[in-house]
Tab-separated table of C-alpha atoms in Angstrom:
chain	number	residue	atom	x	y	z
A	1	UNK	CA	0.000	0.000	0.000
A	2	UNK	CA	2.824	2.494	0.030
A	3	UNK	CA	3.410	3.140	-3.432
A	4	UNK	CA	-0.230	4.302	-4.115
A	5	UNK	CA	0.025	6.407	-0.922
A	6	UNK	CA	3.285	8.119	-2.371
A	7	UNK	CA	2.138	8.597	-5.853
A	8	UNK	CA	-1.011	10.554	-4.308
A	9	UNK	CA	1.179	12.759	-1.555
A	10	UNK	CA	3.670	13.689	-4.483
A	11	UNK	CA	0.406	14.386	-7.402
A	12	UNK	CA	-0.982	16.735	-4.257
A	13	UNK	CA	2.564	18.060	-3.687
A	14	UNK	CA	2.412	18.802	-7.519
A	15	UNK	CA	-0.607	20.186	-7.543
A	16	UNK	CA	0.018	22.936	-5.044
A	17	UNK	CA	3.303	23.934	-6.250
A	18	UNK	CA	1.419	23.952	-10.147
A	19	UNK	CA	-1.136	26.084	-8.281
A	20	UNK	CA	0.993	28.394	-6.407
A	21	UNK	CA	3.337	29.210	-9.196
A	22	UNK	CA	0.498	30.011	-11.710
A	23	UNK	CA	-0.742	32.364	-8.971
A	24	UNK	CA	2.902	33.926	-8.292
A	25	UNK	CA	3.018	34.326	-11.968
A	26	UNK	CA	-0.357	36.489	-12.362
A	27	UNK	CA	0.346	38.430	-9.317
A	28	UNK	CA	4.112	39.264	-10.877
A	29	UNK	CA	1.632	40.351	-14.041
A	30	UNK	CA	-0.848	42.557	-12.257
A	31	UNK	CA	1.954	44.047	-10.288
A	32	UNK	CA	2.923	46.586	-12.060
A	33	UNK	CA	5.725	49.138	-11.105
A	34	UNK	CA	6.933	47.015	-8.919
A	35	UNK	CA	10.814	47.576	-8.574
A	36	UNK	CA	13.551	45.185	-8.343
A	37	UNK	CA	17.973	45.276	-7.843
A	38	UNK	CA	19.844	46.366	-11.093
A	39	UNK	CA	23.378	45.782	-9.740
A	40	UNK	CA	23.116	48.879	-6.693
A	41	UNK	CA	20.417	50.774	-8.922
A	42	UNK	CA	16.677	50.429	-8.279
A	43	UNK	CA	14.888	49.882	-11.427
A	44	UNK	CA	10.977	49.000	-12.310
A	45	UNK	CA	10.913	44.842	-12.531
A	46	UNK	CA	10.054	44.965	-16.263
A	47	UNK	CA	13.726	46.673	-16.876
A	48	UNK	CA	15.889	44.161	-15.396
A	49	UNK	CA	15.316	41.911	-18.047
A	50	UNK	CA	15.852	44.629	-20.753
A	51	UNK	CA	15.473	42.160	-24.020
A	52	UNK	CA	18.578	44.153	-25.993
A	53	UNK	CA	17.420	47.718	-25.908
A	54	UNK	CA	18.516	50.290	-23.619
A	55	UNK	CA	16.176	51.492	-20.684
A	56	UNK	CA	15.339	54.529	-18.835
A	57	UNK	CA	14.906	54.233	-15.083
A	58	UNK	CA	14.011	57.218	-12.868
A	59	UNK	CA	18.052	57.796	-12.090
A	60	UNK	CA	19.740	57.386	-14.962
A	61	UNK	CA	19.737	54.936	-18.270
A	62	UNK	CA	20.887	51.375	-17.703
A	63	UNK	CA	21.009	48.710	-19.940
A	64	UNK	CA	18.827	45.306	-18.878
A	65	UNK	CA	20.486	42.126	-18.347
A	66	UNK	CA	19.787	40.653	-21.516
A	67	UNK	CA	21.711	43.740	-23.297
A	68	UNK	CA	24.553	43.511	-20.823
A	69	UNK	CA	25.180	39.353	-21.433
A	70	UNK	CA	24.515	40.372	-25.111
A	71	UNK	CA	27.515	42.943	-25.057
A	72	UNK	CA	29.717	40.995	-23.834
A	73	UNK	CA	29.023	37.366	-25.224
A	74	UNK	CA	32.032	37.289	-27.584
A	75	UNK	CA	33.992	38.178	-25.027
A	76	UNK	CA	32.628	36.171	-22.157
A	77	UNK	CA	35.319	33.054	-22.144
A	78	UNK	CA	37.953	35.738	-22.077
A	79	UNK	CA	36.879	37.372	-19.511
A	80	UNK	CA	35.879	34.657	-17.297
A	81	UNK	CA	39.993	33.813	-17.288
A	82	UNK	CA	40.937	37.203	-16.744
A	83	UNK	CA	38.507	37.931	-13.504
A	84	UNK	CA	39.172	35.285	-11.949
A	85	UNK	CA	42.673	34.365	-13.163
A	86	UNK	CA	41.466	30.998	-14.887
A	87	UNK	CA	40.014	29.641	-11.344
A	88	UNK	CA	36.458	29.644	-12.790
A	89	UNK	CA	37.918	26.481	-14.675
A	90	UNK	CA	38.331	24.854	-10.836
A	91	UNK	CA	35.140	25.993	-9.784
A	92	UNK	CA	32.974	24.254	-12.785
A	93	UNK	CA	34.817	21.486	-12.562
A	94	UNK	CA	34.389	20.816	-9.058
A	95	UNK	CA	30.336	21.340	-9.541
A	96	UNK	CA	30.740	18.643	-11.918
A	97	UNK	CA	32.361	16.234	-9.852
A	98	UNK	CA	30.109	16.858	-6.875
A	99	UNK	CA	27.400	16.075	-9.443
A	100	UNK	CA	28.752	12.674	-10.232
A	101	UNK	CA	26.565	11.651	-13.189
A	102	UNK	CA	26.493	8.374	-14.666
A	103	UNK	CA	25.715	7.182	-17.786
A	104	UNK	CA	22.120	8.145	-19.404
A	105	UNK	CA	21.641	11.102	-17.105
A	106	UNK	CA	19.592	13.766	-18.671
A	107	UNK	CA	20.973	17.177	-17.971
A	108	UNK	CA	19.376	20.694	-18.006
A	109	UNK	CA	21.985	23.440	-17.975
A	110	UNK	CA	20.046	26.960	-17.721
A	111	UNK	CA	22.092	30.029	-18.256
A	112	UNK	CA	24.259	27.795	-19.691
A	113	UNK	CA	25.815	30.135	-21.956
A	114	UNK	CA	28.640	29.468	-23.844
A	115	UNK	CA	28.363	25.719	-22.356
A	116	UNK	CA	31.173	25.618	-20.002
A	117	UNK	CA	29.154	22.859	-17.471
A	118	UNK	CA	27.720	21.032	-20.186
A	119	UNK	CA	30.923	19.708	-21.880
A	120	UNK	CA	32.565	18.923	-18.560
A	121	UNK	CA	29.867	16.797	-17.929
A	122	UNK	CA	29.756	15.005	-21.641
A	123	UNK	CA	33.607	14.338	-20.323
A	124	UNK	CA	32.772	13.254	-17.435
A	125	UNK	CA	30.508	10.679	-18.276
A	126	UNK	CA	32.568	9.582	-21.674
A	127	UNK	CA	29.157	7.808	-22.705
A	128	UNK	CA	26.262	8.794	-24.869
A	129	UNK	CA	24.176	10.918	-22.835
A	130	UNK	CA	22.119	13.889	-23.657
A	131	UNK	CA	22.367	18.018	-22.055
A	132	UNK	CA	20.488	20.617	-22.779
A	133	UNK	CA	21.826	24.408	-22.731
A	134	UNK	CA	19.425	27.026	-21.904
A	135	UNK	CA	19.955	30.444	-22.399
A	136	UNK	CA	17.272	33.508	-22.533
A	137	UNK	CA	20.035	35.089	-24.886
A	138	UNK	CA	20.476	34.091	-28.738
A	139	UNK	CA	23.896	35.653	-28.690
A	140	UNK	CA	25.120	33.334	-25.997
A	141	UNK	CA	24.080	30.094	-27.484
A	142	UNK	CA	25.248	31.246	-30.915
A	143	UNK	CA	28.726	31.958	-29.060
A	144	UNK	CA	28.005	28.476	-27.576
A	145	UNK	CA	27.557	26.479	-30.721
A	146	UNK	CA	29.988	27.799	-32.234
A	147	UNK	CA	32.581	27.113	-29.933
A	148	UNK	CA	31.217	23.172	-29.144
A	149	UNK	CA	31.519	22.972	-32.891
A	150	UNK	CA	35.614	23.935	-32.590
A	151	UNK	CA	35.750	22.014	-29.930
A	152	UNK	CA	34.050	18.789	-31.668
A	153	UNK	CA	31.519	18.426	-29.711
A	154	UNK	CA	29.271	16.948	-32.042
A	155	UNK	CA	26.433	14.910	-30.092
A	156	UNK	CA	24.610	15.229	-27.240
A	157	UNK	CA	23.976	18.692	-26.901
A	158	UNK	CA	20.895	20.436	-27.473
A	159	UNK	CA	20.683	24.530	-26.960
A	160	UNK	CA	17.719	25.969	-26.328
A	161	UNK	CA	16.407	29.851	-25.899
A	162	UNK	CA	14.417	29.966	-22.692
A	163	UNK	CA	13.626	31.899	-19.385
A	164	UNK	CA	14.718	30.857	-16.214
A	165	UNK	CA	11.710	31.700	-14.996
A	166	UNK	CA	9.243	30.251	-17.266
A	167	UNK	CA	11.701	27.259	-18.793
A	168	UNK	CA	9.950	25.857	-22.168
A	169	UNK	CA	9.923	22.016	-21.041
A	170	UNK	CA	7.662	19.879	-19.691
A	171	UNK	CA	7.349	19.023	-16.202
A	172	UNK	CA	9.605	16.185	-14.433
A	173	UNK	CA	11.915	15.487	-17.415
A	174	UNK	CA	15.592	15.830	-16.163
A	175	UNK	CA	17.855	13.832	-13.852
A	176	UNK	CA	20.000	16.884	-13.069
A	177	UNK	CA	19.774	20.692	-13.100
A	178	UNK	CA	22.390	23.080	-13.136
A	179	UNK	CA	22.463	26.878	-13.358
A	180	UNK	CA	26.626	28.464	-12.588
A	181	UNK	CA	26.558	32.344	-11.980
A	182	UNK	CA	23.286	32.866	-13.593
A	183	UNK	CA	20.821	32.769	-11.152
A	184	UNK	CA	21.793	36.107	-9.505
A	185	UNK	CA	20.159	37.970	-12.370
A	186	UNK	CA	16.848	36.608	-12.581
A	187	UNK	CA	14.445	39.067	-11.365
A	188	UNK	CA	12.480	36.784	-9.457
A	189	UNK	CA	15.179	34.683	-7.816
A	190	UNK	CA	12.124	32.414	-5.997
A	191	UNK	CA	10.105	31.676	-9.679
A	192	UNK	CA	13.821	30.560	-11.270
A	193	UNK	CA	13.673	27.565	-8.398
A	194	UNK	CA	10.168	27.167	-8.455
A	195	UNK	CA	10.409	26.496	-12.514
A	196	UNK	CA	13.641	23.903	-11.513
A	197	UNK	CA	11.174	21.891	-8.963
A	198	UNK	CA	9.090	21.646	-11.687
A	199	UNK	CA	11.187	20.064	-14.454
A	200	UNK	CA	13.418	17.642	-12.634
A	201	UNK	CA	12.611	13.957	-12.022
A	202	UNK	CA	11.517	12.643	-8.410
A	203	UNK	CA	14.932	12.092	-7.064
A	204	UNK	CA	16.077	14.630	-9.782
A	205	UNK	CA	19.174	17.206	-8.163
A	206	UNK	CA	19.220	20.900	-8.413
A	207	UNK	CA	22.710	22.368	-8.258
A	208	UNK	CA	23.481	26.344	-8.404
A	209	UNK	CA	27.349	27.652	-9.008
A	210	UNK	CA	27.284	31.175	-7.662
A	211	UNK	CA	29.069	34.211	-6.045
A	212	UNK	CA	28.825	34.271	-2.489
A	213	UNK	CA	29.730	36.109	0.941
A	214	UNK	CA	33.769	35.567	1.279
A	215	UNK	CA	34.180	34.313	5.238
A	216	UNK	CA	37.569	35.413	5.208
A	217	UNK	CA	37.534	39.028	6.384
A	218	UNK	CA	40.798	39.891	5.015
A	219	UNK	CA	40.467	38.243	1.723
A	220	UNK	CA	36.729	39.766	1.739
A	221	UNK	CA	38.733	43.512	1.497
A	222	UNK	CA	40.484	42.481	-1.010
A	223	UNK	CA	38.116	40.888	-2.729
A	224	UNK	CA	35.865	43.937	-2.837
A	225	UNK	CA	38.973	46.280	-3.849
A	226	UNK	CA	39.319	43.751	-6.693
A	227	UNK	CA	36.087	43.649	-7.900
A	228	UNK	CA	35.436	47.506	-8.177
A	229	UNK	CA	38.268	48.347	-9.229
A	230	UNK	CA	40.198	46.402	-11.289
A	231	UNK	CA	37.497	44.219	-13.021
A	232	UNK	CA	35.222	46.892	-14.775
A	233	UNK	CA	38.693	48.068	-16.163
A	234	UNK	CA	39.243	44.934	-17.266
A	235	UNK	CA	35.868	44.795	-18.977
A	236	UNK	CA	36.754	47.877	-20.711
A	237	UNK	CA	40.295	47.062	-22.251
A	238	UNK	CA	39.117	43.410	-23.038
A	239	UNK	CA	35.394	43.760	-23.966
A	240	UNK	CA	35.127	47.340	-24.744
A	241	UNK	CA	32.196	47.510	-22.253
A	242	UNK	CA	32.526	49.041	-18.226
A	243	UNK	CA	29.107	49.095	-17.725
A	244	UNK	CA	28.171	45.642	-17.753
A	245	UNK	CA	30.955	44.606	-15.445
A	246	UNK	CA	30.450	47.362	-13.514
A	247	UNK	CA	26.555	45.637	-12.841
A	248	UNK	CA	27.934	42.206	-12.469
A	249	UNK	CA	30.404	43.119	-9.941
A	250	UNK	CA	27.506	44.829	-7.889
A	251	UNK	CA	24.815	41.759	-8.891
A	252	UNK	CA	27.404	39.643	-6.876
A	253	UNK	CA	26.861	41.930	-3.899
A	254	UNK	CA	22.879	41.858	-3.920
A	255	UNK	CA	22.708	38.536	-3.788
A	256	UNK	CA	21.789	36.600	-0.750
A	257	UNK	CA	24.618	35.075	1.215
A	258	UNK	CA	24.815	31.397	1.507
A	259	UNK	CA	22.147	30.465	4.521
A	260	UNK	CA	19.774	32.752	2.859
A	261	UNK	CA	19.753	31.353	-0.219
A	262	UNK	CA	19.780	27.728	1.426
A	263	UNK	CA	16.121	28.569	2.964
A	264	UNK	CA	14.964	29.871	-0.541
A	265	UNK	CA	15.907	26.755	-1.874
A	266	UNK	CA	13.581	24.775	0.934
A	267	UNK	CA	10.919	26.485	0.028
A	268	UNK	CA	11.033	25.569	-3.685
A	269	UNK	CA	10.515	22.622	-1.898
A	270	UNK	CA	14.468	20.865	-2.640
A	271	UNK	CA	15.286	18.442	0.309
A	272	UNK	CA	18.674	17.765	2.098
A	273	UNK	CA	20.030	21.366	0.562
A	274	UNK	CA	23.142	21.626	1.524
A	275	UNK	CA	26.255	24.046	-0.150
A	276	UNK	CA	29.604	23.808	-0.115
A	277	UNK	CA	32.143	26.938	-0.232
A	278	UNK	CA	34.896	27.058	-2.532
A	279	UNK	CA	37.994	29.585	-2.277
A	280	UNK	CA	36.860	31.179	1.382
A	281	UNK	CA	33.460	31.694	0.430
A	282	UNK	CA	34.004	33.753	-3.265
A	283	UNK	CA	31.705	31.211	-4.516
A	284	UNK	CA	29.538	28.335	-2.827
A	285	UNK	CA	27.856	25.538	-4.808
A	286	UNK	CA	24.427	24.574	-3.164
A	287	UNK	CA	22.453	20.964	-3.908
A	288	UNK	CA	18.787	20.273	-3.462
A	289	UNK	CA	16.966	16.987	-3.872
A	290	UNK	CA	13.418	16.828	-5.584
A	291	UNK	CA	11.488	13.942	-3.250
C-alpha cells in the first residue's frame, strides 16, 4: 500500500506547487511598477530583463540584463579567465564532480551560456548521454555552438532559448539541473527555483554555481577592492564595455549570502540542501533533492 500512498502525496505536492506558481506568476503580471535590484540601482521589474534595448529608469539609463550578457558574449570566455585568473575552470569542474553523473543522465543546464558545465559533464561521463543548454540570450548560445563545434563536440547537446523563470519544457523530465553564476540575475530569484522543482525527475538534483559572501575578512577587502576596481577596467580594455561589469560586480553583492539562499531553496521545496564553499566563500555551490 505504500506506493499508491506516495504517488497521491507527491500528485498533491504537484498540484500545489502547479497552483501556487500560476498564482505567483499572475500576481508578478498585475503588479505593475513594482521595482527590483539592477546591480546597486533600483529599477521598475520589467527593466531588469531589458530584451537588448537600452532602458530609462528614474536615475539614470541602464542597460537590462539581456543587453549587458549580449555585449559581452564574444567576449565572455575571455573574460571569465581574466577575472578570476582561470580559477572559474576549478570551480565548474568541481560542480561537476560533486554532481557525479552516470551514464544516461539527462541534464538541463540553464544560463548555460557558452556551455562551459555542459561539456565537462559530456567528459565526465565519456558515454552517450544527452544536455540541454538554456539560455534567454540568442547571442550566448550562438557563441556556444559555435565554440562546441571547434571544440568537436558533435552529439549530445541540445541549446535551447528559454527563461529561467518560465523554462519551455515539460514538467519532471531531467535527472539533473544546473544553473553556474546565472541565477543572480533573474528578477524573481524564488520563480527561477520554483520552474527547476518543476522540471526535474523525483529524485532529480538541483545544483546552483554562484558568487557568495567571502568568510575570510581579510580576503573579503580584497576581494571587494578587486572587484570595483580592477574588473570593470578589465571589462573595458578586453570587452570594450565598463558598464556591464560594472553591474555584475555589484549583482554579486545583492545577492543573498549562503544560509539565505539555502532557505529559498527549501521552500522551492528541494530536500537535504546543503552548499559547499569554494575559495573562502568567493563562490559556494548549493544541492537540493526533488522527493
Amino acid at each position: 500500500m505504500a506506493a499508491p500512498v506516495n504517488t497521491v502525496s507527491r500528485w498533491c505536492l504537484s498540484s500545489w506547487r502547479t497552483t501556487r506558481l500560476v498564482c505567483q506568476r499572475l500576481h508578478q503580471t498585475q503588479a505593475s511598477g513594482k521595482e527590483t535590484h539592477f546591480g546597486f540601482q533600483t529599477v521598475p521589474e520589467e527593466e531588469k530583463g531589458g530584451r537588448g534595448k537600452e532602458l530609462m529608469s528614474p536615475q539614470c539609463s541602464v542597460s537590462g540584463v539581456y543587453h549587458v550578457f549580449e555585449s559581452v558574449a564574444k567576449k565572455y570566455d575571455v573574460m571569465n579567465d581574466s577575472m578570476s585568473l582561470g580559477i572559474h575552470r576549478l570551480w565548474k569542474d568541481w560542480l561537476v564532480r560533486h554532481m557525479n553523473p552516470t551514464p544516461g543522465t539527462q541534464l538541463l543546464d540553464v544560463a548555460g551560456g557558452t556551455g562551459d558545465v555542459a561539456f565537462r559533464f559530456i567528459n565526465y561521463i565519456q558515454a552517450r548521454s544527452k544536455a540541454v543548454i538554456c539560455d534567454i540570450n540568442k547571442e550566448m548560445l550562438k557563441v556556444g555552438k559555435e565554440k562546441s563545434l571547434r571544440l568537436g563536440y558533435s552529439e549530445g547537446l541540445s541549446w535551447v532559448a528559454g527563461d529561467a523563470e518560465e523554462l519551455p519544457f515539460a514538467d519532471e523530465k531531467f535527472d539533473v539541473y544546473t544553473i553556474a553564476f546565472g541565477i543572480r540575475n533573474v528578477t524573481h530569484i524564488e520563480t527561477a527555483l520554483e520552474e527547476a522543482y518543476r522540471v526535474l525527475k523525483p529524485g532529480g538534483r538541483f545544483l546552483c554555481l554562484e558568487f557568495s559572501k567571502v568568510n575570510n575578512p581579510l580576503l573579503a577587502r580584497l576581494y571587494d577592492l578587486y572587484s570595483f576596481q580592477v574588473i570593470p577596467v578589465l571589462g573595458e580594455i578586453i570587452a570594450g564595455d565598463w558598464k556591464s561589469y560594472q553591474y555584475l560586480v555589484e549583482s554579486i553583492r545583492r545577492f543573498p549570502p549562503q544560509e539565505e539562499f539555502k532557505e529559498m531553496i527549501e521552500d522551492a521545496g528541494f530536500f537535504k540542501v546543503t552548499y559547499h564553499n569554494l575559495t573562502s566563500g568567493v563562490v559556494a555551490v548549493h544541492s537540493g533533492f526533488k522527493l
